[in-house]
PDB file of C-alpha atoms in Angstrom:
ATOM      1  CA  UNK A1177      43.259  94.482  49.506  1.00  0.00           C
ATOM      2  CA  UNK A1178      45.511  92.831  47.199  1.00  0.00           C
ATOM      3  CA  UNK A1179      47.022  89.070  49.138  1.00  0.00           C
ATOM      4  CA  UNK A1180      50.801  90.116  50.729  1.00  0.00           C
ATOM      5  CA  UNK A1181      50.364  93.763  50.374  1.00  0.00           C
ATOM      6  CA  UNK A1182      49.064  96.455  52.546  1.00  0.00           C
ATOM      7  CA  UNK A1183      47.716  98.945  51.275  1.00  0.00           C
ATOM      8  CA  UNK A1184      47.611 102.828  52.344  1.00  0.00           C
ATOM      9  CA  UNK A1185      45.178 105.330  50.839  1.00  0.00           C
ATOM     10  CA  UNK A1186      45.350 109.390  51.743  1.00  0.00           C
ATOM     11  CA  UNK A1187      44.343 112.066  49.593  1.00  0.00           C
ATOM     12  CA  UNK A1188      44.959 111.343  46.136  1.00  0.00           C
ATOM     13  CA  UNK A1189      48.158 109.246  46.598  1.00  0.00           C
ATOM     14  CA  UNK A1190      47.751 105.371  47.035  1.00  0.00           C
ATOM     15  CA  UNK A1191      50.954 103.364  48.114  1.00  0.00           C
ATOM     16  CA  UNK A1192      50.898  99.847  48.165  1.00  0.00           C
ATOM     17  CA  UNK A1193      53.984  98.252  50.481  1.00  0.00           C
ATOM     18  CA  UNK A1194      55.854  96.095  48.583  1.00  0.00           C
ATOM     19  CA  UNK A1195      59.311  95.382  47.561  1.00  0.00           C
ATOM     20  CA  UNK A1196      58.823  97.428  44.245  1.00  0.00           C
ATOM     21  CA  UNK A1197      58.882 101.508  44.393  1.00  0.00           C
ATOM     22  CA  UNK A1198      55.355 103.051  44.688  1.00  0.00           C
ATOM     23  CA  UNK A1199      54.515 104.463  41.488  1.00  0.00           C
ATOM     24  CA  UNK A1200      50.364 104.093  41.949  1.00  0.00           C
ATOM     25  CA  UNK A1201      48.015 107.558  41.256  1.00  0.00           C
ATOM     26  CA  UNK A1202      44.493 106.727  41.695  1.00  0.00           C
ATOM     27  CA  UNK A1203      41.213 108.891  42.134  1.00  0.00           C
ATOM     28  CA  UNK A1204      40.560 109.725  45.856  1.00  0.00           C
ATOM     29  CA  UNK A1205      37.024 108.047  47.132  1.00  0.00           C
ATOM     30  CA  UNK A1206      35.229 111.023  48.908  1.00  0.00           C
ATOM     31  CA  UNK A1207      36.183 114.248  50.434  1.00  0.00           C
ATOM     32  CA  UNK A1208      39.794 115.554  50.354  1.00  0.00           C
ATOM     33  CA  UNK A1209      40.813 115.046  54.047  1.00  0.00           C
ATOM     34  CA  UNK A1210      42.241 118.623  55.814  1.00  0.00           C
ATOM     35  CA  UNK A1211      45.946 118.384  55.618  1.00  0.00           C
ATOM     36  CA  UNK A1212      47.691 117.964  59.186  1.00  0.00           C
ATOM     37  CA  UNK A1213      50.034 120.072  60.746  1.00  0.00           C
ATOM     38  CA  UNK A1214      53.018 120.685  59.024  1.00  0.00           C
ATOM     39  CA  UNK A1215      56.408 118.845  60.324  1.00  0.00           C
ATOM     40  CA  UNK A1216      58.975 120.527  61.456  1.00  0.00           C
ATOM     41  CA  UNK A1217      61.938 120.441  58.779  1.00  0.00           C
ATOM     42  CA  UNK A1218      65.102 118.553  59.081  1.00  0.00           C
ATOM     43  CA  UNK A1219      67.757 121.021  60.459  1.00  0.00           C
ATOM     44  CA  UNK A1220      70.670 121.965  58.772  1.00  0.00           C
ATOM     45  CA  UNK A1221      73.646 120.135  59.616  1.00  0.00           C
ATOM     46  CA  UNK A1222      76.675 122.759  60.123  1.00  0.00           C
ATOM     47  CA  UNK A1223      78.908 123.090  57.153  1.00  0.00           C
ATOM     48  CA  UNK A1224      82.563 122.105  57.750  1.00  0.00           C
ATOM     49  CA  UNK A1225      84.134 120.082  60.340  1.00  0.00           C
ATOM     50  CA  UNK A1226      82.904 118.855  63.622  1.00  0.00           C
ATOM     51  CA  UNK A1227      84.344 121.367  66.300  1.00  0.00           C
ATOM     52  CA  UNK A1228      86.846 119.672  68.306  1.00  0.00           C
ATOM     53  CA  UNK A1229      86.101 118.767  71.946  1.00  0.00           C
ATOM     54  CA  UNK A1230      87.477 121.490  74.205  1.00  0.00           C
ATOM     55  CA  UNK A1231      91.145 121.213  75.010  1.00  0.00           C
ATOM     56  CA  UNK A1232      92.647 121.030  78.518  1.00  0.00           C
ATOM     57  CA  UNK A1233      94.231 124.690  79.387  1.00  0.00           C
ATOM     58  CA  UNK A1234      98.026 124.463  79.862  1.00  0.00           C
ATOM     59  CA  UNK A1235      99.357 123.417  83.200  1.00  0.00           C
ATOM     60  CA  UNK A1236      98.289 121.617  86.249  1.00  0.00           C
ATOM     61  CA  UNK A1237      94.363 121.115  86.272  1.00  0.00           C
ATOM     62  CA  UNK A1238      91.819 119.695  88.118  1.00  0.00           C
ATOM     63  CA  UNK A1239      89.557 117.675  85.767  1.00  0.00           C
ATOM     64  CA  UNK A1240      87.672 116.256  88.340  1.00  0.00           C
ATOM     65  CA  UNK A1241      84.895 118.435  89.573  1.00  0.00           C
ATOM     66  CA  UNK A1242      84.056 119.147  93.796  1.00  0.00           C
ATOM     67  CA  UNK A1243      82.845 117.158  95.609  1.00  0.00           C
ATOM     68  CA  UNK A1244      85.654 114.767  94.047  1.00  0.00           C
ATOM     69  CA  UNK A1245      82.775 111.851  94.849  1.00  0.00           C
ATOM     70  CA  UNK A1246      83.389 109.965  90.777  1.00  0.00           C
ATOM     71  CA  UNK A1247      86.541 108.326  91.581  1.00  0.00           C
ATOM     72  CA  UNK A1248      88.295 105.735  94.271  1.00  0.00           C
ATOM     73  CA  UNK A1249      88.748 108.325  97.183  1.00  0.00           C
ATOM     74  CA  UNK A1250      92.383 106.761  97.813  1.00  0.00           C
ATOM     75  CA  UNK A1251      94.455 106.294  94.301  1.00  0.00           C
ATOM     76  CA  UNK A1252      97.951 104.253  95.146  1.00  0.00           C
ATOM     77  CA  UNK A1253      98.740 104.229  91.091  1.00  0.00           C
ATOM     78  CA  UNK A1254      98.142 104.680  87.167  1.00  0.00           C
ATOM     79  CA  UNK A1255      98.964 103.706  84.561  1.00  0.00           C
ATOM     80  CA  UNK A1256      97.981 104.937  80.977  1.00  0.00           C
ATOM     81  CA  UNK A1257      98.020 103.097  77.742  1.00  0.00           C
ATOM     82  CA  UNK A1258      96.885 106.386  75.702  1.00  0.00           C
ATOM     83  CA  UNK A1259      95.108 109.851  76.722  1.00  0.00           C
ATOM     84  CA  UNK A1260      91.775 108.225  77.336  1.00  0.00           C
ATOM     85  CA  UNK A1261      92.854 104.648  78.546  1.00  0.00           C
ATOM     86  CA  UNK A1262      93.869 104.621  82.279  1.00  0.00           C
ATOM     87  CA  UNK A1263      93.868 102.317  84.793  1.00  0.00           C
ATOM     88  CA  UNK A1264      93.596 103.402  88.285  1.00  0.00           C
ATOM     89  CA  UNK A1265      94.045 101.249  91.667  1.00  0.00           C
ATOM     90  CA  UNK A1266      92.776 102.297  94.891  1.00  0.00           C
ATOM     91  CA  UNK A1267      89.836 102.735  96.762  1.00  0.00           C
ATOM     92  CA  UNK A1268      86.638 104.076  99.135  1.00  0.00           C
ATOM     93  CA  UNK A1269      86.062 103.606 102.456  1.00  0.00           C
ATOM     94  CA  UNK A1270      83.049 101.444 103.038  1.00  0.00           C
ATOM     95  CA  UNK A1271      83.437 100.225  99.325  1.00  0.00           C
ATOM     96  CA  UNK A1272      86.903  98.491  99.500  1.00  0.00           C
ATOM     97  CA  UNK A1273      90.277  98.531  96.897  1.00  0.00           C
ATOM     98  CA  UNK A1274      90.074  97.537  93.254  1.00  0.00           C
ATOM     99  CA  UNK A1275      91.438  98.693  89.472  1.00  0.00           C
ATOM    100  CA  UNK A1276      89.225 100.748  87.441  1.00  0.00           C
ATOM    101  CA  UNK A1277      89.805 102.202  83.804  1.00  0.00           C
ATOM    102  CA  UNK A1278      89.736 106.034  83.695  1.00  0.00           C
ATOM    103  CA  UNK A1279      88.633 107.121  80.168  1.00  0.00           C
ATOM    104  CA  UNK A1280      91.036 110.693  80.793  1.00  0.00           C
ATOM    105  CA  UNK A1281      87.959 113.252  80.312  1.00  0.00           C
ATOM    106  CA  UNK A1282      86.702 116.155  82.062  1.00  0.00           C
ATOM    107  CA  UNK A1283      84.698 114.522  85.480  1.00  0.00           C
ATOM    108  CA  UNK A1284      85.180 110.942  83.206  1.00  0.00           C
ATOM    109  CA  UNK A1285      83.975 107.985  84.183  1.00  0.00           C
ATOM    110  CA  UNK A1286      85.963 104.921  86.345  1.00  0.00           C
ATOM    111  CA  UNK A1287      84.378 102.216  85.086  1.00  0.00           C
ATOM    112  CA  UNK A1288      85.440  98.798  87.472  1.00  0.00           C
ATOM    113  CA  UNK A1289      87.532  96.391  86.461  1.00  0.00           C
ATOM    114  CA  UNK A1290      86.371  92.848  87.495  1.00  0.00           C
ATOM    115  CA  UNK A1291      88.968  90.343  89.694  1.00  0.00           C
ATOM    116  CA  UNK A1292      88.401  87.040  89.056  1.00  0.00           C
ATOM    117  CA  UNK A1293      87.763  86.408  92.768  1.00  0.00           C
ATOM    118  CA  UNK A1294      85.807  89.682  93.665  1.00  0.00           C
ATOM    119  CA  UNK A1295      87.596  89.921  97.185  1.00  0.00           C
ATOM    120  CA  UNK A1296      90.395  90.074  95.266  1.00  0.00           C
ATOM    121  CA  UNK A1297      93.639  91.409  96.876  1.00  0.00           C
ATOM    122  CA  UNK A1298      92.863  92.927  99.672  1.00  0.00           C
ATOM    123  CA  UNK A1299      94.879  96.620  99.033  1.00  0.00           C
ATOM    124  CA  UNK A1300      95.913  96.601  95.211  1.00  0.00           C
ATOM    125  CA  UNK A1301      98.436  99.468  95.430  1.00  0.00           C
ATOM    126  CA  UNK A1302      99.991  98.758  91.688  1.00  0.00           C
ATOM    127  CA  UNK A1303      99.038  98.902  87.507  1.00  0.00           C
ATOM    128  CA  UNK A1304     101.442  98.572  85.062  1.00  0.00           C
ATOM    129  CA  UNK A1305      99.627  98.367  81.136  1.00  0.00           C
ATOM    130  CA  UNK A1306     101.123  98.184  77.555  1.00  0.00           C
ATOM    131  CA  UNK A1307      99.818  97.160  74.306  1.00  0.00           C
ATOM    132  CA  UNK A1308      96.694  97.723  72.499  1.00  0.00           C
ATOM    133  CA  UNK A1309      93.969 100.073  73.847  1.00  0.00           C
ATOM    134  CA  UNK A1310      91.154  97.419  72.682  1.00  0.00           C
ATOM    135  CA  UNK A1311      93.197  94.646  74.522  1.00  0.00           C
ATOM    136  CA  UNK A1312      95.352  95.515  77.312  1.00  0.00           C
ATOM    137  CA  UNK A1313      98.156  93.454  78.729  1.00  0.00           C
ATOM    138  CA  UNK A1314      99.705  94.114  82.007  1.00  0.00           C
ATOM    139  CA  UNK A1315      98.728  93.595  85.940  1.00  0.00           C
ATOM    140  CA  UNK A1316      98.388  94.525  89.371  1.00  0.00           C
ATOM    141  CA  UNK A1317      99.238  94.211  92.723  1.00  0.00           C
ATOM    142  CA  UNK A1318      99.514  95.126  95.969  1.00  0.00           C
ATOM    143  CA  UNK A1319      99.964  93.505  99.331  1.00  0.00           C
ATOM    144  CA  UNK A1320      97.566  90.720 100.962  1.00  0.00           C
ATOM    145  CA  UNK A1321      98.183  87.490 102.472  1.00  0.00           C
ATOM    146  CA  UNK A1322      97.206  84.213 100.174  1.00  0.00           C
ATOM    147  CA  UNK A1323      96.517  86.518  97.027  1.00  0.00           C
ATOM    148  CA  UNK A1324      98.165  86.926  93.725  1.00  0.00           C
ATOM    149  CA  UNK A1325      99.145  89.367  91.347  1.00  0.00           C
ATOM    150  CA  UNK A1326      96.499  89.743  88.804  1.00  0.00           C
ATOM    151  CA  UNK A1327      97.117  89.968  84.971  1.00  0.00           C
ATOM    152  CA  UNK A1328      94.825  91.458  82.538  1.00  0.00           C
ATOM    153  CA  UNK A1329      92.982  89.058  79.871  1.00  0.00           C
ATOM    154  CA  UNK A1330      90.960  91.830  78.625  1.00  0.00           C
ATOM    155  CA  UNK A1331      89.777  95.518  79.020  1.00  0.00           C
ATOM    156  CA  UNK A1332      87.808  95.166  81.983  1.00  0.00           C
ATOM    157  CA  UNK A1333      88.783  91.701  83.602  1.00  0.00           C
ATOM    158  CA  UNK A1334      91.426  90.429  85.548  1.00  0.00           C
ATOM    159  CA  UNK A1335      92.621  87.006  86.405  1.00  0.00           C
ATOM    160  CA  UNK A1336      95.061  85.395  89.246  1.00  0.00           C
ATOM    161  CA  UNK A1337      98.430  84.960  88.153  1.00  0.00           C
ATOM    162  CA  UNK A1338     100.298  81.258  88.682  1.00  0.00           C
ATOM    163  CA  UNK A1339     101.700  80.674  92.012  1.00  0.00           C
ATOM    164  CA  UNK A1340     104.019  82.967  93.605  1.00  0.00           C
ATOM    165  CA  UNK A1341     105.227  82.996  97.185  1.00  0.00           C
ATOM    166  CA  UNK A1342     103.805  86.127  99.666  1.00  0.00           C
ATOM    167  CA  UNK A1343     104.973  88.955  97.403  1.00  0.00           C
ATOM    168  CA  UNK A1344     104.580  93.161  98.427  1.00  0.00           C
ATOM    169  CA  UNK A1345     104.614  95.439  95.998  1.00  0.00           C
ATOM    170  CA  UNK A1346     103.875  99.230  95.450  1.00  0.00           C
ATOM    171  CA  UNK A1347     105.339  99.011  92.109  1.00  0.00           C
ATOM    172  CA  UNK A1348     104.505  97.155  88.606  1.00  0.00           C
ATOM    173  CA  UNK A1349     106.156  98.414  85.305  1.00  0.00           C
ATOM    174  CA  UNK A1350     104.703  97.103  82.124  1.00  0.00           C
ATOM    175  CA  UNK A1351     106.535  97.688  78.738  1.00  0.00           C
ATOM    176  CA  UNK A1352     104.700 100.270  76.580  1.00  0.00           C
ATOM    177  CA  UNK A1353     104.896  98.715  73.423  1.00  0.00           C
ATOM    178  CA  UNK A1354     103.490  95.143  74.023  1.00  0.00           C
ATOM    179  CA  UNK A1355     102.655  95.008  77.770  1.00  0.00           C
ATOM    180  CA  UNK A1356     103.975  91.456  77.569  1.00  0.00           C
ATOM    181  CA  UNK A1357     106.973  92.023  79.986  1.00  0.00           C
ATOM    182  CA  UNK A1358     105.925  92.885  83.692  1.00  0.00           C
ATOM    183  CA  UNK A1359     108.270  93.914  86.072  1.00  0.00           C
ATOM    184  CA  UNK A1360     107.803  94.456  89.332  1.00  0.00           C
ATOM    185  CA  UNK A1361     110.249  94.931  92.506  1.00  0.00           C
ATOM    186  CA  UNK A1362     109.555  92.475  95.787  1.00  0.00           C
ATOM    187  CA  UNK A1363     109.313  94.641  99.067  1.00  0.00           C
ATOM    188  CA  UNK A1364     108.921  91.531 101.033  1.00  0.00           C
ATOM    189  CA  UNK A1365     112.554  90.578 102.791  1.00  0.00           C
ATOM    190  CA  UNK A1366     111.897  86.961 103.648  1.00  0.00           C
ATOM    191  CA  UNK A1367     112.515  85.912  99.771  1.00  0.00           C
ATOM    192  CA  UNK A1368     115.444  85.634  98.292  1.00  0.00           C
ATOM    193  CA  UNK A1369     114.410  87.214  94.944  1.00  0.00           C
ATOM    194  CA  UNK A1370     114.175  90.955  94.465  1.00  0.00           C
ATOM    195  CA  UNK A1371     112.279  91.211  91.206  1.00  0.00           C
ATOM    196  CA  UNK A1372     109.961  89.361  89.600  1.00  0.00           C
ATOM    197  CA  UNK A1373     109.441  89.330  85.745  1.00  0.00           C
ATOM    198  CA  UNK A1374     106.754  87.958  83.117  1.00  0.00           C
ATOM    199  CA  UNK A1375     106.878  87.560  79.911  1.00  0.00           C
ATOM    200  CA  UNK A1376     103.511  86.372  79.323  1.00  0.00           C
ATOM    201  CA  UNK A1377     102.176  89.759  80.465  1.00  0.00           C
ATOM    202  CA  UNK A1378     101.569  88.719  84.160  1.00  0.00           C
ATOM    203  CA  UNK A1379     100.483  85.182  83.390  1.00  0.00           C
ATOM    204  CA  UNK A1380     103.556  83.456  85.275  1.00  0.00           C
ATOM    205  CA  UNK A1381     106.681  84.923  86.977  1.00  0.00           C
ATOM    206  CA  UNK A1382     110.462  84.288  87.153  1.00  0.00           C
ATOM    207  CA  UNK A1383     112.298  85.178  89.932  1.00  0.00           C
ATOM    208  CA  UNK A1384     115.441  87.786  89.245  1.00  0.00           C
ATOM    209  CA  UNK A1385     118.170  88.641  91.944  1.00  0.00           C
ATOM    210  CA  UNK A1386     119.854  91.380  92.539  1.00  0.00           C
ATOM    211  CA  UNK A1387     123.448  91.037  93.238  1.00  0.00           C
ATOM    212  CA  UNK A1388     125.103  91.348  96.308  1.00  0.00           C
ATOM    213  CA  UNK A1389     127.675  94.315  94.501  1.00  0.00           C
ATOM    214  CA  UNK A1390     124.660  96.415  93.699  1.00  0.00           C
ATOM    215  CA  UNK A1391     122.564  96.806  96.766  1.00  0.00           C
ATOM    216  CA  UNK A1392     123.652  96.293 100.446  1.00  0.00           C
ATOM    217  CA  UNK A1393     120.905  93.614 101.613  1.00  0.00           C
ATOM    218  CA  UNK A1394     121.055  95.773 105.322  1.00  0.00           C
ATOM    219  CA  UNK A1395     120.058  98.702 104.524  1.00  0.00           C
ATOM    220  CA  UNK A1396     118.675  98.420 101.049  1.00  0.00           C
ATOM    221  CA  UNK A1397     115.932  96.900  99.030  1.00  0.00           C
ATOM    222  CA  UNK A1398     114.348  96.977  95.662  1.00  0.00           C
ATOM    223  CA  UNK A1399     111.763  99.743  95.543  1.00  0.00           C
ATOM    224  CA  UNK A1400     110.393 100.618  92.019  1.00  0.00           C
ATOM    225  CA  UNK A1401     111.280 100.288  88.816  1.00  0.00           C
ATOM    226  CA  UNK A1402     110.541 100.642  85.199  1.00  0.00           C
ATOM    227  CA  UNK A1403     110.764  97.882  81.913  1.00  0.00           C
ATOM    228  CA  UNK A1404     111.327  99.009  78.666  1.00  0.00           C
ATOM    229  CA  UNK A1405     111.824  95.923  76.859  1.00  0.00           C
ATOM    230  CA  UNK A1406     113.023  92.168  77.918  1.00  0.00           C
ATOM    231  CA  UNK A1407     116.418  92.964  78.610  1.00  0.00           C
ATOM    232  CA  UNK A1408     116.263  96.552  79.657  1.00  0.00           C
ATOM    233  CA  UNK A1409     115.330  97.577  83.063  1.00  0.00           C
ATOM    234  CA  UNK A1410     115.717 100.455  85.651  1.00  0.00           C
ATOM    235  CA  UNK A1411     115.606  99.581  89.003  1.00  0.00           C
ATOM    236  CA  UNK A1412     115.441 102.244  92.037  1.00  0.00           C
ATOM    237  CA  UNK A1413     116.858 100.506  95.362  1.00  0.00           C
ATOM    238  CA  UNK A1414     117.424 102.101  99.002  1.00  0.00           C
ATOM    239  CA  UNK A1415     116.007 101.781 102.254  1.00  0.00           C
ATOM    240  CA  UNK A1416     113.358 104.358 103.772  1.00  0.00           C
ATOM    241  CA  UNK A1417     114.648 107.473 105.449  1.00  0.00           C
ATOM    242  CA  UNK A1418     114.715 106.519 108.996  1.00  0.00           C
ATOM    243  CA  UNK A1419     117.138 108.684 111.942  1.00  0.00           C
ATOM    244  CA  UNK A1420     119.700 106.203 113.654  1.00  0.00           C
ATOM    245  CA  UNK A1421     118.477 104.514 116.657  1.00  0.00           C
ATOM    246  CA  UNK A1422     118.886 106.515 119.977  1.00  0.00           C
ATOM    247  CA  UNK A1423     121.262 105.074 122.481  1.00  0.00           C
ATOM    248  CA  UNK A1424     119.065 106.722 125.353  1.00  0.00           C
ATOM    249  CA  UNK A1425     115.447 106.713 124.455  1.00  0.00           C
ATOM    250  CA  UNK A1426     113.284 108.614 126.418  1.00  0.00           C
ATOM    251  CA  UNK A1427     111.045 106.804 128.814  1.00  0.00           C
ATOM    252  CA  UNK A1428     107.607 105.975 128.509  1.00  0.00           C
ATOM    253  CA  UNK A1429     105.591 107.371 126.793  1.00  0.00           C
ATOM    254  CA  UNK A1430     107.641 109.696 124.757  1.00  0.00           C
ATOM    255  CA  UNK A1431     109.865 106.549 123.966  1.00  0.00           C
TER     256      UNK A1431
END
């Protein structure tokens, strides 16, 4: 054949592969070939509009299907960004605590979120997110001894936040908008500071106390909260319901 081409003879058609269109007709050399089976023609895409996905029925549903074996089989808290950007902490037994993103479908898919130090905390019981879907800011918590908070530097990774003393929390508020401001209330009574707050969405923390006129330091303690923006935040304080101590306990062992 011709140098740089290839050339492809059936029938009466002769194509030479090229950069140009294939234009040659030349006479066939022997008998016609049979022609092969007949292909199958391209079906006929659907006039109109793609169908929408099926919505969810009004009300309270279950959109995870029995056994309930897809998902963290303990879930401490969530925290959603848009309908089909969740992040979940919890965990299995036998597998241990982390976050995961939830993509919000029918039986969807929790897809783990890395730690930077896979032991990570050792019971993350807290997600707060804001800010883009494609680039989440916010971060989680929980309650272990020599671990940190963790902030988000992307969709599915996690980093240790800057030094803070042994915190507890069950609670961490991100603001919707940005998910720069992280708020999150300090269930731990040896510090002196009830809340902590970021501005660098969980990067580094200032401590924030509450005032002695607000909440009675006895009996009450910062418990969850939620940030809206820099300088607006709810804060829910009180102690756990607990009956007064009895004067006469019962002995031994129903004391």
């Amino acid at each position: 054949g011709e140098q740089g081409y290839i050339r492809v003879q059936k029938g009466n058609d002769q194509c030479m592969i090229s950069q140009s269109p294939c234009t040659a007709k030349v006479t066939s050399v022997g008998p016609t070939p049979n022609p092969g089976p007949t292909a199958d023609p391209e079906p006929t895409p659907p006039s109109g509009p793609t169908p929408a996905p099926k919505p969810f029925p009004k009300g309270w549903v279950d959109i995870m299907s029995p056994p309930w074996m897809d998902g963290p089989q303990l879930t401490f808290g969530i925290s959603c960004i848009s309908g089909s950007d969740c992040y979940v902490v919890g965990g299995s037994n036998g597998a241990g605590f982390g976050a995961f993103h939830f993509n919000g479908e029918w039986n969807g898919y929790f897809r783990h979120v890395n730690q930077q130090q896979e032991a990570g905390m050792a019971m993350l019981m807290a997600v707060g997110v804001g800010g883009p879907a494609s680039n989440p800011k916010g971060a989680v918590g929980g309650m272990d001894f020599g671990a940190q908070p963790q902030y988000f530097t992307g969709k599915y990774q996690l980093n240790n936040s800057l030094s803070l003393p042994f915190v507890v929390t069950q609670y961490i508020s991100a603001d919707r908008a940005t998910g720069q401001y992280v708020l999150f209330a300090d269930g731990f009574s040896g510090n002196d500071n009830d809340m902590w707050f970021s501005k660098n969405g969980g990067l580094d923390y200032t401590g924030k106390k509450i005032t002695a006129s607000v909440i009675d330091k006895n009996c009450s303690f910062a418990n969850a909260q939620v940030v809206v923006d820099e300088n607006t935040w709810y804060v829910v304080a009180g102690g756990n319901p607990a009956p007064p101590p009895n004067p006469n306990p019962p002995p031994p062992p129903f004391a």
